Short mmCIF file of C-alpha atoms in Angstrom, two decimals:
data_model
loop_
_atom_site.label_atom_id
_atom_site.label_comp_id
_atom_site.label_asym_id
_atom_site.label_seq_id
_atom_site.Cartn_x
_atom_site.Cartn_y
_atom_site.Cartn_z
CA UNK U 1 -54.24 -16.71 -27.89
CA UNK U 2 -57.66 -14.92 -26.09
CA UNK U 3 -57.73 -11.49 -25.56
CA UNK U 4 -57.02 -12.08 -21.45
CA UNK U 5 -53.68 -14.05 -22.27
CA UNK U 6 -53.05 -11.03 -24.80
CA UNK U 7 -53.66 -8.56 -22.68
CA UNK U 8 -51.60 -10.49 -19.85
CA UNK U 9 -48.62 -10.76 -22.22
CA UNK U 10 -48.93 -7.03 -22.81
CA UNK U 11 -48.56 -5.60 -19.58
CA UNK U 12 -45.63 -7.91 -18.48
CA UNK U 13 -43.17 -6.41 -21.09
CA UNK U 14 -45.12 -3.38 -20.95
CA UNK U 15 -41.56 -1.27 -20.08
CA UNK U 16 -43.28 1.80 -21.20
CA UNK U 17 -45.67 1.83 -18.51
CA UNK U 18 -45.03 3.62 -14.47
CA UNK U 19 -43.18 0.99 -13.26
CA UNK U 20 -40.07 1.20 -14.82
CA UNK U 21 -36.60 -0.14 -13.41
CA UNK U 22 -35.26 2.10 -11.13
CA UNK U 23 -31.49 2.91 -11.15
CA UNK U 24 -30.34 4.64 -8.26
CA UNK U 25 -27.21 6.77 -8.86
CA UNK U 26 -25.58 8.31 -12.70
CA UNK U 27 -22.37 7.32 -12.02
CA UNK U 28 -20.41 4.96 -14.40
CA UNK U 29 -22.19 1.85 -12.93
CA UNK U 30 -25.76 3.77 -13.17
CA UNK U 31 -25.49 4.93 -16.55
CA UNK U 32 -24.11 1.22 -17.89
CA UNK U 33 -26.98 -0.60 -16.29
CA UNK U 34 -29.51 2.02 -17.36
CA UNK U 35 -27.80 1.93 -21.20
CA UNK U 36 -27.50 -1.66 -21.18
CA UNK U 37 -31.73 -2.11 -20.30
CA UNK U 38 -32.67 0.18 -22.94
CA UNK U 39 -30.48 -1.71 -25.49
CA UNK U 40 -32.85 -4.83 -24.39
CA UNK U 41 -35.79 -2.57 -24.93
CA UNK U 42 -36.57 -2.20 -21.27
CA UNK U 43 -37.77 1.71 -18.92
CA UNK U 44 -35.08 2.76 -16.78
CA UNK U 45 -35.03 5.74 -15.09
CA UNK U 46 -32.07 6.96 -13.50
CA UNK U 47 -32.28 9.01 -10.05
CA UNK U 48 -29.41 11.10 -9.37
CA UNK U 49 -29.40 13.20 -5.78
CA UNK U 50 -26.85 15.93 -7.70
CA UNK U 51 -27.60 18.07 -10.93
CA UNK U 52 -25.04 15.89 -12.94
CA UNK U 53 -23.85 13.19 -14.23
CA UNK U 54 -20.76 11.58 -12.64
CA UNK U 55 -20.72 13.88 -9.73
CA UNK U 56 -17.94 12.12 -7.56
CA UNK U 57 -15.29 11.83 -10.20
CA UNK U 58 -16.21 15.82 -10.83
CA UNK U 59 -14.52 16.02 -7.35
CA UNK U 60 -11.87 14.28 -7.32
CA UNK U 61 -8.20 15.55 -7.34
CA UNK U 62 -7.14 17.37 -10.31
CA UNK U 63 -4.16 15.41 -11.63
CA UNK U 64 -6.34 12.05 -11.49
CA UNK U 65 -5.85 10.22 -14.31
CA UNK U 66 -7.13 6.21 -14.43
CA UNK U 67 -5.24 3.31 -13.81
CA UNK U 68 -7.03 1.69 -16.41
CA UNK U 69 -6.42 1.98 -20.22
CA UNK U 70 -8.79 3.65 -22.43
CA UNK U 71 -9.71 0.59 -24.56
CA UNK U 72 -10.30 -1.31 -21.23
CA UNK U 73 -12.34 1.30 -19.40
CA UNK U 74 -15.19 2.07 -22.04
CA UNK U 75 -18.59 1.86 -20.84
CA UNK U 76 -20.79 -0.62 -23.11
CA UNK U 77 -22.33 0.78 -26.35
CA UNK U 78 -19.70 3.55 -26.75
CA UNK U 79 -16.02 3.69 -26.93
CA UNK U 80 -13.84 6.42 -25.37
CA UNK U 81 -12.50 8.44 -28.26
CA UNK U 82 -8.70 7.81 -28.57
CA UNK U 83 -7.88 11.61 -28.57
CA UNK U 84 -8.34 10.97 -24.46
CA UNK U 85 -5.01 9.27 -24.79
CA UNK U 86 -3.82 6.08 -23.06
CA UNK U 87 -4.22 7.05 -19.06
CA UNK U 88 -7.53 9.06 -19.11
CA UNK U 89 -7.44 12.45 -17.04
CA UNK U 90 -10.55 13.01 -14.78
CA UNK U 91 -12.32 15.72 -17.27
CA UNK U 92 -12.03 13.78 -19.91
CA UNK U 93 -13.74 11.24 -18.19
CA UNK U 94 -16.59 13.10 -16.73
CA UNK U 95 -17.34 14.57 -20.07
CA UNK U 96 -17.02 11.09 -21.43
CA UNK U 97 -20.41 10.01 -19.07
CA UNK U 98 -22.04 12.85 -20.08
CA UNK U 99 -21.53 12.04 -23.43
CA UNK U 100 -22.36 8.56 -22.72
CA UNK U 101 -26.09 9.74 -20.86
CA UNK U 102 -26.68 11.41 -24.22
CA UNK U 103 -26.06 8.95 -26.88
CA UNK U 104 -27.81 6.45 -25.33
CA UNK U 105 -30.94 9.11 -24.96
CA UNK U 106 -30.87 7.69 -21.26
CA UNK U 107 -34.31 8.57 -19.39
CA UNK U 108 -32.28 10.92 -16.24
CA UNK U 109 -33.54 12.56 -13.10
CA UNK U 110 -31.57 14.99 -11.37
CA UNK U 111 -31.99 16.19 -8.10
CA UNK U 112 -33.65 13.48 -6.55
CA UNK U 113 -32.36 11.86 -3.47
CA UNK U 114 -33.94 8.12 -2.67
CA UNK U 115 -33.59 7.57 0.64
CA UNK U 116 -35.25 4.18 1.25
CA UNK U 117 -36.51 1.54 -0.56
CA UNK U 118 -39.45 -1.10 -0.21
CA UNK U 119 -40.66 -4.32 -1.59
CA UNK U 120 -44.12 -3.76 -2.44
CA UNK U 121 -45.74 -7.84 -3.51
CA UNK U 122 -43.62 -8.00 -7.19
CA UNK U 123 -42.95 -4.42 -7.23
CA UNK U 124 -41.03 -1.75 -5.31
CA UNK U 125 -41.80 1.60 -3.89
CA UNK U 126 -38.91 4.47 -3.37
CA UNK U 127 -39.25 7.15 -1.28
CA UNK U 128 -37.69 10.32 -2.28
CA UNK U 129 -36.98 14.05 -1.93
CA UNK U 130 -39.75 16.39 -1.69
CA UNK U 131 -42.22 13.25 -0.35
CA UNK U 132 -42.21 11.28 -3.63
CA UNK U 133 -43.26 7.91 -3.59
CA UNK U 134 -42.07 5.92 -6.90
CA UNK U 135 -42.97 2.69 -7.44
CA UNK U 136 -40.74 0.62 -9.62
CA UNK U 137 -40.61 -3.41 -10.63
CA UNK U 138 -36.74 -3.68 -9.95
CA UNK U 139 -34.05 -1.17 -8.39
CA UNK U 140 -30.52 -1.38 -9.45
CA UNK U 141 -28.45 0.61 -6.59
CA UNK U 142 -25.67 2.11 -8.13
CA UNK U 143 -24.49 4.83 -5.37
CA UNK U 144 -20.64 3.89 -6.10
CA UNK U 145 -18.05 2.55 -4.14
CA UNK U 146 -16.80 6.24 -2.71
CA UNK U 147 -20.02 7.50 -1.48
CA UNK U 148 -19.41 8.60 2.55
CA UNK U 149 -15.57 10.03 3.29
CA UNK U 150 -14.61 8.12 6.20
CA UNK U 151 -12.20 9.36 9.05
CA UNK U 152 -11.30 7.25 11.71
CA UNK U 153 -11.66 7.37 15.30
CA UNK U 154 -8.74 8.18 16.33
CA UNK U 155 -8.59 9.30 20.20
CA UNK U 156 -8.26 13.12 20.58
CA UNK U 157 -8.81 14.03 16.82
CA UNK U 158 -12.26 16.21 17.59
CA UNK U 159 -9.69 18.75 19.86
CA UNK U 160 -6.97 18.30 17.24
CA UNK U 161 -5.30 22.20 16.87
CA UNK U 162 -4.15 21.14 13.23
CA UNK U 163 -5.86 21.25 10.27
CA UNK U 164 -7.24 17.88 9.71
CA UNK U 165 -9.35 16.84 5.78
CA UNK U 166 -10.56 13.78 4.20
CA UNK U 167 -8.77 13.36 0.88
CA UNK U 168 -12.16 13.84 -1.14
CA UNK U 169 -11.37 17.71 -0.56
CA UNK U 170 -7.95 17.61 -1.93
CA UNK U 171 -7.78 19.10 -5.44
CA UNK U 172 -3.74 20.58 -5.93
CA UNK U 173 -0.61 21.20 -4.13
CA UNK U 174 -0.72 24.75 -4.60
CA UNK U 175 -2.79 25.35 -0.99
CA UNK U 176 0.11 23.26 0.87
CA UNK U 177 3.20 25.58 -0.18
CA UNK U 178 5.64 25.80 2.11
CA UNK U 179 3.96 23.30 4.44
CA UNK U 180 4.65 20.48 6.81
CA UNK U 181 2.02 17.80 5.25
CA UNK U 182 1.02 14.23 6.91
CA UNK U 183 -0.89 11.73 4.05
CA UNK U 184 -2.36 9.37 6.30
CA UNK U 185 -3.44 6.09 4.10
CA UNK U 186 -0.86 4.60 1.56
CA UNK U 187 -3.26 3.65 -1.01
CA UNK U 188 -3.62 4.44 -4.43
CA UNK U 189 -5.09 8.07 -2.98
CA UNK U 190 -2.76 8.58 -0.31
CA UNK U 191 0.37 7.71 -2.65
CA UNK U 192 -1.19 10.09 -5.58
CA UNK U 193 -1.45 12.45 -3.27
CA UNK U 194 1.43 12.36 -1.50
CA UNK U 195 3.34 12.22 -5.23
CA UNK U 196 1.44 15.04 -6.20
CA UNK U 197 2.24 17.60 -3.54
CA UNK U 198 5.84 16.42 -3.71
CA UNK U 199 5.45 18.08 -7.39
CA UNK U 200 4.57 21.17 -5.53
CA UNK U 201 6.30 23.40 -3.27
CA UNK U 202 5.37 21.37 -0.16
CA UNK U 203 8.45 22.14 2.42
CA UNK U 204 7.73 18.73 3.94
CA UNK U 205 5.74 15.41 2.87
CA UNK U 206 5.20 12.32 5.40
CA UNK U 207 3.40 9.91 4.33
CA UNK U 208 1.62 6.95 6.84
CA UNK U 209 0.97 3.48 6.13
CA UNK U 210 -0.53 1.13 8.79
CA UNK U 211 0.16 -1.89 6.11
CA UNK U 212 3.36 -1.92 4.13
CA UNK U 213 1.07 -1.58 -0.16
CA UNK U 214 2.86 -3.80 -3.17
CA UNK U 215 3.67 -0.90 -5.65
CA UNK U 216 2.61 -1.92 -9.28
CA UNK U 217 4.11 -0.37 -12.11
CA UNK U 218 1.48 1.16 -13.91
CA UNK U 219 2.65 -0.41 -17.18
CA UNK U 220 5.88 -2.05 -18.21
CA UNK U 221 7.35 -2.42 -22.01
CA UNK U 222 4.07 -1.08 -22.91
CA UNK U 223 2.28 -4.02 -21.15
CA UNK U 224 -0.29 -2.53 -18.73
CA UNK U 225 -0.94 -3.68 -15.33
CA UNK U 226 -4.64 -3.79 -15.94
CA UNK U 227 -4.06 -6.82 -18.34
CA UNK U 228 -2.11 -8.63 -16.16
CA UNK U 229 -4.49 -8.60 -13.46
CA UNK U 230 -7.37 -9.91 -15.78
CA UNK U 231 -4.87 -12.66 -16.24
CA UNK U 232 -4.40 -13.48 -12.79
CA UNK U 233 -7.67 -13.76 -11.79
CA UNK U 234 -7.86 -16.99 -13.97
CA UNK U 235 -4.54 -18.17 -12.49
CA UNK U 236 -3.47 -19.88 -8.62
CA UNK U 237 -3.00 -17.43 -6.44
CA UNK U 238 0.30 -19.53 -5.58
CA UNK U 239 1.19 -18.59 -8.61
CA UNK U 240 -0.17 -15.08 -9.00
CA UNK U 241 2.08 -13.94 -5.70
CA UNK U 242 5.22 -15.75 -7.17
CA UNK U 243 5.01 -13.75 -10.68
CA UNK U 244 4.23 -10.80 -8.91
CA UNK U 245 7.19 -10.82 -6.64
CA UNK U 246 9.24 -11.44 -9.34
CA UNK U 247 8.30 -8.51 -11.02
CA UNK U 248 8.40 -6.36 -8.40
CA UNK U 249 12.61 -7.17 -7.86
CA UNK U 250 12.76 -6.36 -11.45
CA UNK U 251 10.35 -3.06 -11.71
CA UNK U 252 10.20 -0.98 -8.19
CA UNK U 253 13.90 -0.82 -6.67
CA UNK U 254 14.29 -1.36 -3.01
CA UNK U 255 13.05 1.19 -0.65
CA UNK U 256 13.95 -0.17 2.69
CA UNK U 257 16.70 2.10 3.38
CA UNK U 258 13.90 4.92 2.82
CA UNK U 259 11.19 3.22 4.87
CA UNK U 260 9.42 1.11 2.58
CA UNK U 261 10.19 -2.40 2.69
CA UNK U 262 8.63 -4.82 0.34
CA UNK U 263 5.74 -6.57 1.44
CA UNK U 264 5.92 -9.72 3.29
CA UNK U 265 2.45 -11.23 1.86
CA UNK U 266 1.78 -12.00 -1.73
CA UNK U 267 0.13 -9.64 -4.26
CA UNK U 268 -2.38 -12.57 -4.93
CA UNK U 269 -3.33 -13.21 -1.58
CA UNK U 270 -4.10 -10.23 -0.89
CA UNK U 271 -6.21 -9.47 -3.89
CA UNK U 272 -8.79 -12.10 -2.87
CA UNK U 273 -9.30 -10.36 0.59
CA UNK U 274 -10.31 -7.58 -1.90
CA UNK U 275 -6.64 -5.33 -1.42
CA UNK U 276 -5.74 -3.56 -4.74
CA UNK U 277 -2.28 -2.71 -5.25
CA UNK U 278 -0.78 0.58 -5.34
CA UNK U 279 -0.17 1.94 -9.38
CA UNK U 280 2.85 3.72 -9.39
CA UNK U 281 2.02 7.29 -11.10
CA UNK U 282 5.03 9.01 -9.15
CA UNK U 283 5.32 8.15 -5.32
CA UNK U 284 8.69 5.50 -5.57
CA UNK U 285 10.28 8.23 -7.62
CA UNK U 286 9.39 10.74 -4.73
CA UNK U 287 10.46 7.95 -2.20
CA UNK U 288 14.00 7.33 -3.75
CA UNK U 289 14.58 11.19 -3.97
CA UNK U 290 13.64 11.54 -0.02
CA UNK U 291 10.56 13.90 -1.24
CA UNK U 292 8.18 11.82 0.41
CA UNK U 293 8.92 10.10 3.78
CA UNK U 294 7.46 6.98 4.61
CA UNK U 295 5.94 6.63 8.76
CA UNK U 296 4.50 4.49 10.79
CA UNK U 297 0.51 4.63 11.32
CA UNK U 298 -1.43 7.06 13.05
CA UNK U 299 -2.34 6.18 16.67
CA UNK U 300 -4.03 9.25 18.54
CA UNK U 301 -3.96 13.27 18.62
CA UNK U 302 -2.52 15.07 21.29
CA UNK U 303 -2.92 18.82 21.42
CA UNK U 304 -1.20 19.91 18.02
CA UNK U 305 0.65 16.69 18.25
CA UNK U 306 -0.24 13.51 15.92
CA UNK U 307 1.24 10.42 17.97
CA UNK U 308 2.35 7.56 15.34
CA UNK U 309 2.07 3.53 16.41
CA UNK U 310 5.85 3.59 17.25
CA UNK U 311 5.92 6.17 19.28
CA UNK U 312 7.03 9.04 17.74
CA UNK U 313 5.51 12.66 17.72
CA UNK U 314 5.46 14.84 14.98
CA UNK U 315 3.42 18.48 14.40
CA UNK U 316 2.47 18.92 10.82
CA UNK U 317 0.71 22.15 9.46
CA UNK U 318 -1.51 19.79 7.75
CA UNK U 319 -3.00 16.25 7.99
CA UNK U 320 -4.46 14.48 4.76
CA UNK U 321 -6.82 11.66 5.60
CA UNK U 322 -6.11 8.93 2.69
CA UNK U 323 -8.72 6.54 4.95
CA UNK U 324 -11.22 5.67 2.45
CA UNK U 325 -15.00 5.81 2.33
CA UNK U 326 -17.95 4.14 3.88
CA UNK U 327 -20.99 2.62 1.31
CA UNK U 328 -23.47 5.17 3.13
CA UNK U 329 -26.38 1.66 2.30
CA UNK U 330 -27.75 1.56 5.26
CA UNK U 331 -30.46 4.19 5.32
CA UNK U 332 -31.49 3.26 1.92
CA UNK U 333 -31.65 -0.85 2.49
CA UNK U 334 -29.69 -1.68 5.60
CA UNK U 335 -33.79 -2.61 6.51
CA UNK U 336 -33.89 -5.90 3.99
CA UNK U 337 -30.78 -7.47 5.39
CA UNK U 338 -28.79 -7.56 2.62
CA UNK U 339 -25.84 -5.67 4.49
CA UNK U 340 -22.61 -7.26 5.95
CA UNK U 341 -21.37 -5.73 8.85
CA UNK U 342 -19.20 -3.22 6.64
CA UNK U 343 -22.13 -2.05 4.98
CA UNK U 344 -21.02 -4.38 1.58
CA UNK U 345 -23.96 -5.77 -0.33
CA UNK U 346 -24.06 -9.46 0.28
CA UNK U 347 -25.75 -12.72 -1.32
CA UNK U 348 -25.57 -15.93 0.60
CA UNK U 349 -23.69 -14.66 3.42
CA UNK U 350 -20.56 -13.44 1.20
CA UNK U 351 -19.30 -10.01 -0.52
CA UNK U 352 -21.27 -9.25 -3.84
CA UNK U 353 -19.25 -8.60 -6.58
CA UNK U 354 -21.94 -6.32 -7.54
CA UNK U 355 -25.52 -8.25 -9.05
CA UNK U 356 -28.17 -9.42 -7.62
CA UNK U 357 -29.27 -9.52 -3.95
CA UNK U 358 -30.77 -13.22 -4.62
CA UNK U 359 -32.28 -13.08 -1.11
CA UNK U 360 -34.69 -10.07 -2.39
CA UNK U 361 -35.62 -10.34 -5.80
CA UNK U 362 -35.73 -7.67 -7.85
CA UNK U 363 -33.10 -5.70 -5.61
CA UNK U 364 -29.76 -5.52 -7.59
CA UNK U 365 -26.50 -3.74 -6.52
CA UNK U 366 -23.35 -2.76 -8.65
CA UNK U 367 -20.23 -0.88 -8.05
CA UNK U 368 -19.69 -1.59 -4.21
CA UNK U 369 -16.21 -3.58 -5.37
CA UNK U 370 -12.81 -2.26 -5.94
CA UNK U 371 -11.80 -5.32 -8.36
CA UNK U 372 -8.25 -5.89 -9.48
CA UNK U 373 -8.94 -5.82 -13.02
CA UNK U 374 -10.52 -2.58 -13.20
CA UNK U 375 -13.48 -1.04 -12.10
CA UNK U 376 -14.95 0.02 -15.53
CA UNK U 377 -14.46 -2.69 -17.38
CA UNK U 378 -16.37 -4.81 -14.30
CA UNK U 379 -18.98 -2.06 -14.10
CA UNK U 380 -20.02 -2.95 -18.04
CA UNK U 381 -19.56 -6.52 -17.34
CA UNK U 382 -21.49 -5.99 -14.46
CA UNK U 383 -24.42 -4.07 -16.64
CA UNK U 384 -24.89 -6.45 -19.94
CA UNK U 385 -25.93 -9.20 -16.68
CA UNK U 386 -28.27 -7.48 -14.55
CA UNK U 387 -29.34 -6.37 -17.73
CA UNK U 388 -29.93 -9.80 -19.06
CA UNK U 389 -30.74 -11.05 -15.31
CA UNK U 390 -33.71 -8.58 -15.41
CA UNK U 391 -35.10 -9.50 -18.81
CA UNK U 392 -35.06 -13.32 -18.35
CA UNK U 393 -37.43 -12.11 -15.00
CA UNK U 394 -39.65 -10.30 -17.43
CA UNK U 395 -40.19 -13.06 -19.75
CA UNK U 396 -40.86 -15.69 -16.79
CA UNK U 397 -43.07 -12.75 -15.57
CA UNK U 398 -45.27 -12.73 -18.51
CA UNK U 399 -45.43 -16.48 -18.92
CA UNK U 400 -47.15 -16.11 -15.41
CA UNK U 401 -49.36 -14.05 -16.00
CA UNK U 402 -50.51 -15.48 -18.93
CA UNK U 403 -51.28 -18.36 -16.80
CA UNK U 404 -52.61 -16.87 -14.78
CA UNK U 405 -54.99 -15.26 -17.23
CA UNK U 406 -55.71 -18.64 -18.90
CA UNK U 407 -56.72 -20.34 -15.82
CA UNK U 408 -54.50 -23.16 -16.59
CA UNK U 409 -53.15 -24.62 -13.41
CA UNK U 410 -49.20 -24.66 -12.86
CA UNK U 411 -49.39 -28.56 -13.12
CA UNK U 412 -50.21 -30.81 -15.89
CA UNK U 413 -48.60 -33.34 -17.41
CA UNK U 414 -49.55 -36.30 -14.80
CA UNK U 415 -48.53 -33.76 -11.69
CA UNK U 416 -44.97 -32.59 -13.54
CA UNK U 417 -44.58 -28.88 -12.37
CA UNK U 418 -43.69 -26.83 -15.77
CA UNK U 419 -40.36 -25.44 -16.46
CA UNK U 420 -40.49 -21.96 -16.65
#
């Protein structure tokens, strides 16, 4: 080999040099990426717009505890220690990532917001806070999957007279003593919430769902739900909705009589439009008991009045708004059409489950999916492939330019292109 295709090979896997991968975002699905590249010997720099680690599960409610088991929801290269217990609570999982950043000596940025990125030929430029300009040869977006609080548009809610908040600023139920309180949103927020103020001294809880959620035992005999949803996604989902409805008759009693009849689509069906089911941590307990009252959807404010989609009119002290978040992409790459019209990451026309954006190479996305099996355990599947994605790019990127340097044409071989 000449000095030229030396020198060639060097820079290619060169991941020492400025142009580093770029991971946008220290957030489980950041730090797994970023952990997962160094393990294959490759730069990556994490950008984080807070000073910390993990900053949206920092503000997240305070009796959070995962879905997921602890065994299940370990990042790659370092297990959760089993003093977290089975269901791990919030803090222990925010000091698990910082624990995480450390052992795996990850190269992290705080304080820096990206607000756009570029293709520049092969590599890509970032702009950032304070004017920065960081040029990268890959970006792995990991922003997270609750990144914008969203609150519908619902007519007359800017001259609403009640106090109206997203869920992200919900911590306790201490604040809503003695109150009248409407959880808009029966998801797994909305139902945690509403559970969790109906621990509290809340004089009234309502709780409004626009489409009737299949409740999930969080685990039963000891069998967690998070295992039997890795099952199903390998099974019909003919057959997922008829196991699940089975179940169901067996685990979560009846609670039409209270206002929350079972649902009349299957739990499989409506997994693969990307629904997750509700995990019961306490809200069909508060049902039964009449703590927490089941109502129909929100249409419109009125005055101090919240009107509901059947008609009725009811004046709470307090209105929690369970209604999800937006991706917040668009500033940052809506540009490079690789948006749906939600704002999801796409590839061939269709919902990412979280890689590659193969219609921009060198643009990869994780953590915009809120997958049945757990979001963790995806999030490190998710890593060890972009990771291995990016370095089977580096090695085809070196074989180029050793060509390049050579001066060997691409074709040889009687006019046969070479398989690279």
């Amino acid at each position: 080999m000449n000095d030229a295709i030396r020198a060639a090979f060097a820079r290619a896997n060169d991941f020492t040099d400025d142009r580093p991968v770029y991971v946008i975002g220290a957030g489980p699905g950041g730090l797994a990426v970023a952990a997962a590249l160094r393990e294959r010997g490759v730069r990556a720099v994490v950008l984080e717009k807070s000073g910390a680690v993990g900053t949206s599960w920092r503000g997240h409610y305070d009796r959070l505890r995962l879905h997921t088991t602890r065994r299940l929801s370990s990042l790659p290269g370092l297990a959760m220690p089993r003093t977290f217990g089975r269901w791990v609570s919030r803090d222990d999982l925010v000091r698990y990532l910082e624990e995480y950043a450390e052992f795996h000596e990850l190269e992290l940025i705080t304080g820096v917001e990206v607000t756009r990125v570029d293709p520049a030929g092969s590599d890509w430029v970032l702009h950032a806070t304070g004017g920065r300009r960081l040029t990268g040869r890959a970006v792995v977006v990991a922003t997270g999957f609750n990144h914008t609080p969203r609150l519908p548009d619902w007519p007359g809610r800017e001259a609403y007279q009640g106090e109206l908040l997203h869920a992200s600023a919900y911590r306790a139920p201490g604040p809503y003593t003695g109150k009248d309180v409407l959880v808009v949103g029966a998801g797994n927020t909305g139902a945690e919430i509403a559970a969790d103020l109906a621990v509290g001294d809340a004089a009234r809880i309502r709780l409004s769902i626009r489409t009737t959620p299949h409740i999930v035992r969080r685990s039963v005999l000891g069998w967690p739900a998070q295992r039997a949803a890795i099952l199903s996604r390998r099974l019909p989902v003919r057959l997922v909705d008829l196991a699940a409805r089975a179940l169901s008759r067996v685990a979560v009693p009846d609670l039409t009589a209270r206002g929350l009849p079972r649902p009349d689509t299957g739990l499989g069906s409506r997994a693969r439009l990307g629904a997750v089911p509700v995990l019961d941590v306490g809200l069909v307990d508060a049902v039964r008991k009449g703590r927490v009252e089941p109502v129909a959807a929100v249409e419109s404010f009125d005055g101090d009045t919240v009107v509901l989609t059947d008609g009725s009119r009811i004046t709470p002290d307090v209105v929690i708004a369970a209604t999800g978040y937006r991706r917040g992409l668009e500033g940052l790459v809506g540009h490079l059409g690789v948006l749906d019209d939600r704002g999801r990451p796409v590839a061939g026309g269709r919902p990412k489950r979280g890689r590659a954006a193969h219609e921009v190479p060198g643009l990869y996305f994780t953590g915009f999916t809120n997958p049945i099996s757990g979001m963790l355990r995806e999030l490190g599947i998710d890593a060890r492939k972009t990771a291995k994605r990016l370095g089977r790019l580096s090695a085809k990127e070196a074989a180029r330019a050793a060509t390049e340097a050579s001066g060997v044409p691409e074709k040889a071989h009687g006019g046969r292109r070479s398989r690279n």
